Amino acid sequence: MEELDVRSAAAAAREAAAAMAQLGTFAKNSILVKMADEIHRDRDYILQENAADVEQARAAGRPESLIDRLRLDPARIEQIAQGCLDVAALPDPVGETVHGEMRPNGLQIIKRRVPIGVIGIIYESRPNVTADAASLCIKSGNSVVLKGGSDAVRSNLAIAEAMVRGGEAAGMPVGALSMIGDVSREATTEMMKMNGLIDVLIPRGGSGLIQTVVQNATVPVIETGTGNCHIFVDKTAHLDMAVDIVVNAKTSRPGVCNAAESLLVHKDIAKDFLPVVFDALTNAGVEIRGCELCQRYGAKPATEDDMAREYLDLIISVKVVDGIDEAIDHINRYGTGHSEAIITDSYTNSRRFQDEVDAAAVYVNASTRFTDGFEFGFGAEIGISTQRLHARGPLGLADLTTMKYLIEGNGQVR
């Protein structure tokens, strides 16, 4: 695959966008199937390039949680390829009539989904995002310019090369998919200023990357949020269930944005619950940082920064609260609007929590780890949006479209 600079890639994507928008569902699905085939065919090469990325990350002293997100193996390659097929199997949102009506003056007005155009995606350290993002953009009829981070540059280029080769062999317009090999900050900055070539940017990664894009881009941005996710264990919670949920939400994959980072515990159950949950978390390798009461049960002292921090690691902050009012206030102060959960047997408190907590996903008696496009039935996701415009929560195919109004008349004038 030819390595393009940012402007050349964006210009080629803009050139391809009109043709992409006209592709039918069968054509787009054929492209995705061929992409999956080529990923399978290039498996050994992709693993070779990924091994080099992992070795470089270890030499640079990257944390194990990041290396876990970076590392590929045959099973993960299979998942990446299968993700292309899964997106091909999803309903095509393009052309969907969202609303239609006949006005009193005889005008027929139809609101229909159409592709956005050119989508730029800037992301970090997760090679699977290359395939997930490209697949969703292609299925929704968009061109896409991808720019990954330095940690995964070889892996990303290898996956993108396979997808471009397969896609173009199946009829994808040349330039519709490109991967920027230049991982410099200058290239990222240039991409953020591509008004007229890129229609929207989607940053996906840590808070530093996301805020840099949000604060500096002149291209419109969909903000995918960091995840300082909380679990509040209410006084009526079933404690065994609460332990299971907390351990799952914290440890099943600590380096992802829907992992729990903070635990709030009702004061009335603290003496019974804290020893049990702390024992379970400690056995799972989790470092616990807590309030003064938590420190009596072995927690390290927590700072103000701990309460607001997305660790992406086997660390959790814990605080004992007076009740649901303090829990909601704490979450709305320190949360990032991603995913929050209450464990309770109180219908009243569960409804209050869901109504008053400000987040994209609010759970009752379930792990925050379910905030995911696949788990929500959307297929692969482009990210989790924590903003209110134009979409919130897992971004699926429909969220990569915009609207066009189609109006038919019979001579009306105004």
GROMACS .gro file of C-alpha atoms in nm:
model
  414
    1MET     CA    1   0.000   0.000   0.000
    2GLU     CA    2   0.134   0.340  -0.095
    3GLU     CA    3   0.211   0.550   0.212
    4LEU     CA    4   0.042   0.888   0.174
    5ASP     CA    5   0.089   1.206   0.368
    6VAL     CA    6  -0.215   1.345   0.544
    7ARG     CA    7  -0.320   1.591   0.275
    8SER     CA    8  -0.280   1.341  -0.008
    9ALA     CA    9  -0.479   1.080   0.183
   10ALA     CA   10  -0.757   1.324   0.267
   11ALA     CA   11  -0.773   1.451  -0.091
   12ALA     CA   12  -0.795   1.095  -0.224
   13ALA     CA   13  -1.068   1.015   0.028
   14ARG     CA   14  -1.265   1.321  -0.079
   15GLU     CA   15  -1.229   1.217  -0.443
   16ALA     CA   16  -1.360   0.869  -0.359
   17ALA     CA   17  -1.646   0.984  -0.135
   18ALA     CA   18  -1.903   1.043  -0.409
   19ALA     CA   19  -1.847   0.698  -0.556
   20MET     CA   20  -1.858   0.539  -0.210
   21ALA     CA   21  -2.194   0.701  -0.141
   22GLN     CA   22  -2.341   0.538  -0.452
   23LEU     CA   23  -2.234   0.182  -0.369
   24GLY     CA   24  -2.522  -0.052  -0.296
   25THR     CA   25  -2.544  -0.289  -0.003
   26PHE     CA   26  -2.430  -0.593  -0.203
   27ALA     CA   27  -2.123  -0.408  -0.330
   28LYS     CA   28  -2.024  -0.289   0.017
   29ASN     CA   29  -2.073  -0.633   0.166
   30SER     CA   30  -1.860  -0.789  -0.109
   31ILE     CA   31  -1.583  -0.543  -0.026
   32LEU     CA   32  -1.596  -0.638   0.342
   33VAL     CA   33  -1.592  -1.011   0.268
   34LYS     CA   34  -1.286  -0.970   0.048
   35MET     CA   35  -1.119  -0.761   0.317
   36ALA     CA   36  -1.172  -1.044   0.567
   37ASP     CA   37  -1.021  -1.290   0.319
   38GLU     CA   38  -0.710  -1.078   0.280
   39ILE     CA   39  -0.666  -1.038   0.655
   40HIS     CA   40  -0.675  -1.417   0.683
   41ARG     CA   41  -0.425  -1.449   0.400
   42ASP     CA   42  -0.186  -1.200   0.559
   43ARG     CA   43  -0.216  -1.342   0.911
   44ASP     CA   44   0.149  -1.441   0.947
   45TYR     CA   45   0.273  -1.106   0.817
   46ILE     CA   46   0.037  -0.913   1.046
   47LEU     CA   47   0.155  -1.119   1.346
   48GLN     CA   48   0.517  -1.056   1.248
   49GLU     CA   49   0.464  -0.681   1.233
   50ASN     CA   50   0.267  -0.688   1.558
   51ALA     CA   51   0.547  -0.877   1.734
   52ALA     CA   52   0.782  -0.596   1.636
   53ASP     CA   53   0.540  -0.339   1.781
   54VAL     CA   54   0.509  -0.536   2.106
   55GLU     CA   55   0.886  -0.568   2.137
   56GLN     CA   56   0.925  -0.194   2.086
   57ALA     CA   57   0.655  -0.121   2.346
   58ARG     CA   58   0.825  -0.345   2.603
   59ALA     CA   59   1.159  -0.180   2.537
   60ALA     CA   60   0.995   0.159   2.593
   61GLY     CA   61   0.860   0.041   2.930
   62ARG     CA   62   0.493   0.055   2.834
   63PRO     CA   63   0.254  -0.081   3.101
   64GLU     CA   64   0.124  -0.435   3.065
   65SER     CA   65  -0.233  -0.309   3.020
   66LEU     CA   66  -0.126  -0.119   2.705
   67ILE     CA   67   0.070  -0.416   2.575
   68ASP     CA   68  -0.239  -0.633   2.621
   69ARG     CA   69  -0.437  -0.391   2.403
   70LEU     CA   70  -0.158  -0.392   2.146
   71ARG     CA   71  -0.081  -0.764   2.127
   72LEU     CA   72  -0.232  -0.981   1.851
   73ASP     CA   73  -0.243  -1.359   1.829
   74PRO     CA   74  -0.412  -1.596   1.582
   75ALA     CA   75  -0.739  -1.582   1.775
   76ARG     CA   76  -0.743  -1.202   1.773
   77ILE     CA   77  -0.663  -1.196   1.402
   78GLU     CA   78  -0.959  -1.427   1.351
   79GLN     CA   79  -1.176  -1.188   1.553
   80ILE     CA   80  -1.059  -0.894   1.341
   81ALA     CA   81  -1.146  -1.075   1.019
   82GLN     CA   82  -1.475  -1.196   1.161
   83GLY     CA   83  -1.554  -0.837   1.257
   84CYS     CA   84  -1.553  -0.744   0.888
   85LEU     CA   85  -1.798  -1.025   0.817
   86ASP     CA   86  -2.014  -0.926   1.114
   87VAL     CA   87  -2.041  -0.570   0.982
   88ALA     CA   88  -2.128  -0.706   0.636
   89ALA     CA   89  -2.416  -0.896   0.798
   90LEU     CA   90  -2.560  -0.585   0.964
   91PRO     CA   91  -2.850  -0.392   0.809
   92ASP     CA   92  -2.737  -0.109   0.583
   93PRO     CA   93  -2.849   0.226   0.726
   94VAL     CA   94  -2.790   0.417   0.403
   95GLY     CA   95  -3.114   0.498   0.224
   96GLU     CA   96  -3.332   0.433   0.528
   97THR     CA   97  -3.635   0.658   0.540
   98VAL     CA   98  -3.641   0.802   0.890
   99HIS     CA   99  -3.954   1.009   0.845
  100GLY     CA  100  -4.195   1.099   0.570
  101GLU     CA  101  -4.507   1.312   0.548
  102MET     CA  102  -4.735   1.495   0.309
  103ARG     CA  103  -4.765   1.864   0.396
  104PRO     CA  104  -5.098   2.050   0.369
  105ASN     CA  105  -4.968   2.229   0.059
  106GLY     CA  106  -4.912   1.897  -0.119
  107LEU     CA  107  -4.533   1.876  -0.076
  108GLN     CA  108  -4.408   1.528   0.004
  109ILE     CA  109  -4.109   1.545   0.240
  110ILE     CA  110  -3.890   1.244   0.314
  111LYS     CA  111  -3.601   1.237   0.561
  112ARG     CA  112  -3.343   0.978   0.455
  113ARG     CA  113  -3.005   0.856   0.583
  114VAL     CA  114  -2.701   0.928   0.367
  115PRO     CA  115  -2.325   0.888   0.428
  116ILE     CA  116  -2.139   1.168   0.607
  117GLY     CA  117  -1.862   1.174   0.344
  118VAL     CA  118  -1.504   1.156   0.470
  119ILE     CA  119  -1.439   1.042   0.825
  120GLY     CA  120  -1.101   1.083   0.992
  121ILE     CA  121  -1.019   0.861   1.289
  122ILE     CA  122  -0.723   0.921   1.521
  123TYR     CA  123  -0.658   0.642   1.771
  124GLU     CA  124  -0.402   0.476   1.996
  125SER     CA  125  -0.251   0.134   2.058
  126ARG     CA  126  -0.532  -0.100   1.950
  127PRO     CA  127  -0.479  -0.260   1.607
  128ASN     CA  128  -0.831  -0.403   1.603
  129VAL     CA  129  -0.961  -0.045   1.576
  130THR     CA  130  -0.809  -0.030   1.227
  131ALA     CA  131  -1.042  -0.300   1.099
  132ASP     CA  132  -1.343  -0.207   1.313
  133ALA     CA  133  -1.334   0.159   1.209
  134ALA     CA  134  -1.268   0.090   0.843
  135SER     CA  135  -1.544  -0.172   0.822
  136LEU     CA  136  -1.805   0.054   0.976
  137CYS     CA  137  -1.709   0.349   0.756
  138ILE     CA  138  -1.719   0.138   0.441
  139LYS     CA  139  -2.055  -0.022   0.526
  140SER     CA  140  -2.204   0.322   0.595
  141GLY     CA  141  -2.082   0.446   0.255
  142ASN     CA  142  -1.806   0.674   0.380
  143SER     CA  143  -1.443   0.720   0.288
  144VAL     CA  144  -1.207   0.695   0.584
  145VAL     CA  145  -0.862   0.825   0.674
  146LEU     CA  146  -0.705   0.636   0.966
  147LYS     CA  147  -0.418   0.754   1.183
  148GLY     CA  148  -0.301   0.523   1.460
  149GLY     CA  149  -0.040   0.580   1.726
  150SER     CA  150   0.330   0.504   1.720
  151ASP     CA  151   0.293   0.197   1.943
  152ALA     CA  152   0.096   0.005   1.679
  153VAL     CA  153   0.219   0.161   1.355
  154ARG     CA  154   0.345  -0.162   1.196
  155SER     CA  155   0.040  -0.362   1.296
  156ASN     CA  156  -0.197  -0.093   1.169
  157LEU     CA  157  -0.021  -0.059   0.834
  158ALA     CA  158  -0.021  -0.438   0.786
  159ILE     CA  159  -0.394  -0.469   0.857
  160ALA     CA  160  -0.481  -0.166   0.644
  161GLU     CA  161  -0.269  -0.295   0.355
  162ALA     CA  162  -0.465  -0.621   0.352
  163MET     CA  163  -0.797  -0.438   0.368
  164VAL     CA  164  -0.710  -0.192   0.091
  165ARG     CA  165  -0.589  -0.470  -0.137
  166GLY     CA  166  -0.900  -0.677  -0.075
  167GLY     CA  167  -1.138  -0.384  -0.092
  168GLU     CA  168  -1.006  -0.246  -0.420
  169ALA     CA  169  -1.009  -0.594  -0.574
  170ALA     CA  170  -1.379  -0.609  -0.488
  171GLY     CA  171  -1.461  -0.266  -0.632
  172MET     CA  172  -1.388  -0.021  -0.352
  173PRO     CA  173  -1.299   0.319  -0.502
  174VAL     CA  174  -0.927   0.395  -0.489
  175GLY     CA  175  -0.854   0.625  -0.195
  176ALA     CA  176  -1.166   0.533   0.003
  177LEU     CA  177  -0.951   0.377   0.276
  178SER     CA  178  -0.606   0.496   0.377
  179MET     CA  179  -0.376   0.462   0.675
  180ILE     CA  180  -0.137   0.743   0.761
  181GLY     CA  181   0.207   0.600   0.833
  182ASP     CA  182   0.340   0.929   0.971
  183VAL     CA  183   0.280   0.907   1.348
  184SER     CA  184   0.420   1.251   1.431
  185ARG     CA  185   0.228   1.515   1.622
  186GLU     CA  186   0.266   1.744   1.321
  187ALA     CA  187   0.070   1.497   1.108
  188THR     CA  188  -0.201   1.475   1.373
  189THR     CA  189  -0.223   1.854   1.390
  190GLU     CA  190  -0.248   1.877   1.012
  191MET     CA  191  -0.528   1.621   1.009
  192MET     CA  192  -0.723   1.832   1.259
  193LYS     CA  193  -0.719   2.127   1.017
  194MET     CA  194  -0.842   1.947   0.704
  195ASN     CA  195  -1.162   2.150   0.660
  196GLY     CA  196  -1.312   2.087   0.320
  197LEU     CA  197  -1.145   1.747   0.290
  198ILE     CA  198  -1.243   1.569   0.613
  199ASP     CA  199  -1.604   1.608   0.728
  200VAL     CA  200  -1.567   1.481   1.085
  201LEU     CA  201  -1.288   1.360   1.314
  202ILE     CA  202  -1.332   1.087   1.572
  203PRO     CA  203  -1.052   1.058   1.830
  204ARG     CA  204  -1.032   0.726   2.014
  205GLY     CA  205  -0.783   0.678   2.295
  206GLY     CA  206  -0.673   0.832   2.622
  207SER     CA  207  -0.792   1.162   2.763
  208GLY     CA  208  -0.478   1.341   2.641
  209LEU     CA  209  -0.541   1.252   2.278
  210ILE     CA  210  -0.913   1.319   2.296
  211GLN     CA  211  -0.879   1.660   2.459
  212THR     CA  212  -0.601   1.761   2.219
  213VAL     CA  213  -0.830   1.690   1.925
  214VAL     CA  214  -1.139   1.848   2.083
  215GLN     CA  215  -0.953   2.167   2.178
  216ASN     CA  216  -0.746   2.213   1.861
  217ALA     CA  217  -0.942   2.074   1.567
  218THR     CA  218  -1.116   2.306   1.325
  219VAL     CA  219  -1.283   2.002   1.164
  220PRO     CA  220  -1.601   1.897   1.351
  221VAL     CA  221  -1.529   1.633   1.619
  222ILE     CA  222  -1.728   1.350   1.773
  223GLU     CA  223  -1.579   1.318   2.121
  224THR     CA  224  -1.534   0.959   2.233
  225GLY     CA  225  -1.490   0.978   2.604
  226THR     CA  226  -1.255   0.855   2.865
  227GLY     CA  227  -1.415   0.625   3.117
  228ASN     CA  228  -1.395   0.710   3.486
  229CYS     CA  229  -1.674   0.458   3.544
  230HIS     CA  230  -1.828   0.407   3.890
  231ILE     CA  231  -2.015   0.131   4.067
  232PHE     CA  232  -2.235   0.230   4.363
  233VAL     CA  233  -2.322  -0.055   4.599
  234ASP     CA  234  -2.642   0.047   4.773
  235LYS     CA  235  -2.743  -0.073   5.120
  236THR     CA  236  -3.003  -0.313   4.973
  237ALA     CA  237  -2.758  -0.477   4.731
  238HIS     CA  238  -2.710  -0.853   4.724
  239LEU     CA  239  -2.348  -0.854   4.836
  240ASP     CA  240  -2.239  -1.169   4.652
  241MET     CA  241  -2.373  -1.026   4.327
  242ALA     CA  242  -2.208  -0.693   4.401
  243VAL     CA  243  -1.868  -0.858   4.453
  244ASP     CA  244  -1.900  -1.047   4.124
  245ILE     CA  245  -1.995  -0.732   3.933
  246VAL     CA  246  -1.720  -0.518   4.086
  247VAL     CA  247  -1.450  -0.777   4.017
  248ASN     CA  248  -1.571  -0.829   3.661
  249ALA     CA  249  -1.598  -0.459   3.585
  250LYS     CA  250  -1.251  -0.389   3.724
  251THR     CA  251  -1.048  -0.694   3.619
  252SER     CA  252  -1.194  -0.862   3.310
  253ARG     CA  253  -1.006  -0.611   3.093
  254PRO     CA  254  -0.872  -0.320   3.295
  255GLY     CA  255  -0.722  -0.133   2.998
  256VAL     CA  256  -1.053  -0.048   2.829
  257CYS     CA  257  -1.276   0.254   2.871
  258ASN     CA  258  -1.577   0.065   3.014
  259ALA     CA  259  -1.379  -0.086   3.302
  260ALA     CA  260  -1.480   0.035   3.649
  261GLU     CA  261  -1.233   0.279   3.803
  262SER     CA  262  -1.420   0.385   4.116
  263LEU     CA  263  -1.631   0.205   4.376
  264LEU     CA  264  -1.880   0.377   4.606
  265VAL     CA  265  -2.021   0.188   4.904
  266HIS     CA  266  -2.319   0.277   5.123
  267LYS     CA  267  -2.205   0.335   5.482
  268ASP     CA  268  -2.466   0.095   5.624
  269ILE     CA  269  -2.304  -0.207   5.457
  270ALA     CA  270  -1.942  -0.094   5.461
  271LYS     CA  271  -1.828  -0.313   5.751
  272ASP     CA  272  -1.979  -0.623   5.590
  273PHE     CA  273  -1.897  -0.550   5.227
  274LEU     CA  274  -1.555  -0.386   5.227
  275PRO     CA  275  -1.358  -0.681   5.371
  276VAL     CA  276  -1.514  -0.921   5.122
  277VAL     CA  277  -1.478  -0.706   4.811
  278PHE     CA  278  -1.128  -0.593   4.908
  279ASP     CA  279  -1.022  -0.955   4.951
  280ALA     CA  280  -1.163  -1.044   4.608
  281LEU     CA  281  -1.000  -0.744   4.440
  282THR     CA  282  -0.665  -0.802   4.611
  283ASN     CA  283  -0.668  -1.168   4.504
  284ALA     CA  284  -0.723  -1.045   4.148
  285GLY     CA  285  -0.414  -0.823   4.171
  286VAL     CA  286  -0.595  -0.491   4.215
  287GLU     CA  287  -0.440  -0.203   4.411
  288ILE     CA  288  -0.706  -0.032   4.625
  289ARG     CA  289  -0.693   0.339   4.708
  290GLY     CA  290  -0.962   0.457   4.944
  291CYS     CA  291  -1.108   0.705   5.191
  292GLU     CA  292  -1.019   0.700   5.561
  293LEU     CA  293  -1.272   0.429   5.645
  294CYS     CA  294  -1.149   0.213   5.355
  295GLN     CA  295  -0.795   0.243   5.487
  296ARG     CA  296  -0.901   0.055   5.800
  297TYR     CA  297  -0.955  -0.246   5.573
  298GLY     CA  298  -0.620  -0.220   5.398
  299ALA     CA  299  -0.671   0.041   5.127
  300LYS     CA  300  -0.396   0.288   5.047
  301PRO     CA  301  -0.486   0.657   5.094
  302ALA     CA  302  -0.675   0.804   4.799
  303THR     CA  303  -0.614   1.157   4.673
  304GLU     CA  304  -0.850   1.396   4.498
  305ASP     CA  305  -0.678   1.298   4.172
  306ASP     CA  306  -0.759   0.932   4.236
  307MET     CA  307  -1.130   1.009   4.244
  308ALA     CA  308  -1.116   1.172   3.900
  309ARG     CA  309  -0.873   0.935   3.734
  310GLU     CA  310  -0.915   0.680   3.456
  311TYR     CA  311  -0.647   0.429   3.557
  312LEU     CA  312  -0.673   0.179   3.269
  313ASP     CA  313  -0.487  -0.051   3.507
  314LEU     CA  314  -0.546  -0.283   3.804
  315ILE     CA  315  -0.611   0.008   4.042
  316ILE     CA  316  -0.943   0.123   4.186
  317SER     CA  317  -1.050   0.414   4.406
  318VAL     CA  318  -1.308   0.344   4.678
  319LYS     CA  319  -1.520   0.577   4.891
  320VAL     CA  320  -1.786   0.514   5.155
  321VAL     CA  321  -2.086   0.743   5.103
  322ASP     CA  322  -2.386   0.836   5.318
  323GLY     CA  323  -2.639   0.721   5.059
  324ILE     CA  324  -2.768   0.759   4.707
  325ASP     CA  325  -2.768   1.140   4.716
  326GLU     CA  326  -2.395   1.154   4.786
  327ALA     CA  327  -2.329   0.877   4.535
  328ILE     CA  328  -2.508   1.061   4.255
  329ASP     CA  329  -2.339   1.391   4.343
  330HIS     CA  330  -1.997   1.223   4.350
  331ILE     CA  331  -2.050   1.053   4.013
  332ASN     CA  332  -2.178   1.368   3.844
  333ARG     CA  333  -1.877   1.556   3.980
  334TYR     CA  334  -1.599   1.309   3.900
  335GLY     CA  335  -1.747   1.093   3.623
  336THR     CA  336  -1.674   1.137   3.257
  337GLY     CA  337  -2.024   1.066   3.129
  338HIS     CA  338  -1.937   0.716   3.007
  339SER     CA  339  -2.086   0.425   3.208
  340GLU     CA  340  -2.214   0.415   3.567
  341ALA     CA  341  -2.378   0.137   3.767
  342ILE     CA  342  -2.582   0.087   4.083
  343ILE     CA  343  -2.616  -0.245   4.263
  344THR     CA  344  -2.943  -0.234   4.454
  345ASP     CA  345  -3.264  -0.416   4.537
  346SER     CA  346  -3.451  -0.087   4.564
  347TYR     CA  347  -3.672  -0.003   4.267
  348THR     CA  348  -3.693   0.360   4.383
  349ASN     CA  349  -3.316   0.400   4.405
  350SER     CA  350  -3.256   0.225   4.074
  351ARG     CA  351  -3.495   0.466   3.898
  352ARG     CA  352  -3.343   0.770   4.071
  353PHE     CA  353  -2.995   0.658   3.976
  354GLN     CA  354  -3.084   0.609   3.611
  355ASP     CA  355  -3.276   0.936   3.595
  356GLU     CA  356  -3.024   1.157   3.775
  357VAL     CA  357  -2.681   1.021   3.682
  358ASP     CA  358  -2.541   1.205   3.379
  359ALA     CA  359  -2.382   0.938   3.159
  360ALA     CA  360  -2.421   0.772   2.821
  361ALA     CA  361  -2.496   0.434   2.979
  362VAL     CA  362  -2.647   0.384   3.327
  363TYR     CA  363  -2.675   0.030   3.464
  364VAL     CA  364  -2.877  -0.139   3.735
  365ASN     CA  365  -2.730  -0.465   3.870
  366ALA     CA  366  -2.491  -0.524   3.579
  367SER     CA  367  -2.128  -0.465   3.493
  368THR     CA  368  -2.019  -0.150   3.313
  369ARG     CA  369  -1.823  -0.377   3.077
  370PHE     CA  370  -2.134  -0.417   2.861
  371THR     CA  371  -2.102  -0.067   2.712
  372ASP     CA  372  -1.991  -0.193   2.375
  373GLY     CA  373  -2.134  -0.184   2.025
  374PHE     CA  374  -2.135  -0.562   1.991
  375GLU     CA  375  -2.301  -0.617   2.329
  376PHE     CA  376  -2.566  -0.357   2.242
  377GLY     CA  377  -2.638  -0.535   1.914
  378PHE     CA  378  -2.479  -0.272   1.688
  379GLY     CA  379  -2.191  -0.490   1.567
  380ALA     CA  380  -1.845  -0.335   1.582
  381GLU     CA  381  -1.831   0.019   1.714
  382ILE     CA  382  -1.637   0.327   1.619
  383GLY     CA  383  -1.609   0.435   1.983
  384ILE     CA  384  -1.818   0.541   2.282
  385SER     CA  385  -1.943   0.898   2.255
  386THR     CA  386  -1.982   1.088   2.582
  387GLN     CA  387  -2.105   1.409   2.418
  388ARG     CA  388  -2.462   1.496   2.325
  389LEU     CA  389  -2.413   1.593   1.959
  390HIS     CA  390  -2.479   1.419   1.736
  391ALA     CA  391  -2.478   1.078   1.903
  392ARG     CA  392  -2.415   0.937   2.251
  393GLY     CA  393  -2.299   0.596   2.368
  394PRO     CA  394  -2.162   0.324   2.137
  395LEU     CA  395  -2.133   0.464   1.785
  396GLY     CA  396  -2.265   0.215   1.533
  397LEU     CA  397  -2.345   0.226   1.164
  398ALA     CA  398  -2.642   0.461   1.187
  399ASP     CA  399  -2.429   0.714   1.375
  400LEU     CA  400  -2.193   0.736   1.076
  401THR     CA  401  -2.469   0.876   0.857
  402THR     CA  402  -2.635   1.213   0.830
  403MET     CA  403  -2.972   1.317   0.689
  404LYS     CA  404  -3.094   1.442   0.358
  405TYR     CA  405  -3.445   1.579   0.296
  406LEU     CA  406  -3.608   1.477  -0.032
  407ILE     CA  407  -3.901   1.698  -0.135
  408GLU     CA  408  -4.140   1.637  -0.422
  409GLY     CA  409  -4.406   1.875  -0.539
  410ASN     CA  410  -4.633   1.946  -0.833
  411GLY     CA  411  -4.566   2.311  -0.900
  412GLN     CA  412  -4.583   2.463  -0.551
  413VAL     CA  413  -4.430   2.808  -0.503
  414ARG     CA  414  -4.393   3.022  -0.195
   0.00000   0.00000   0.00000
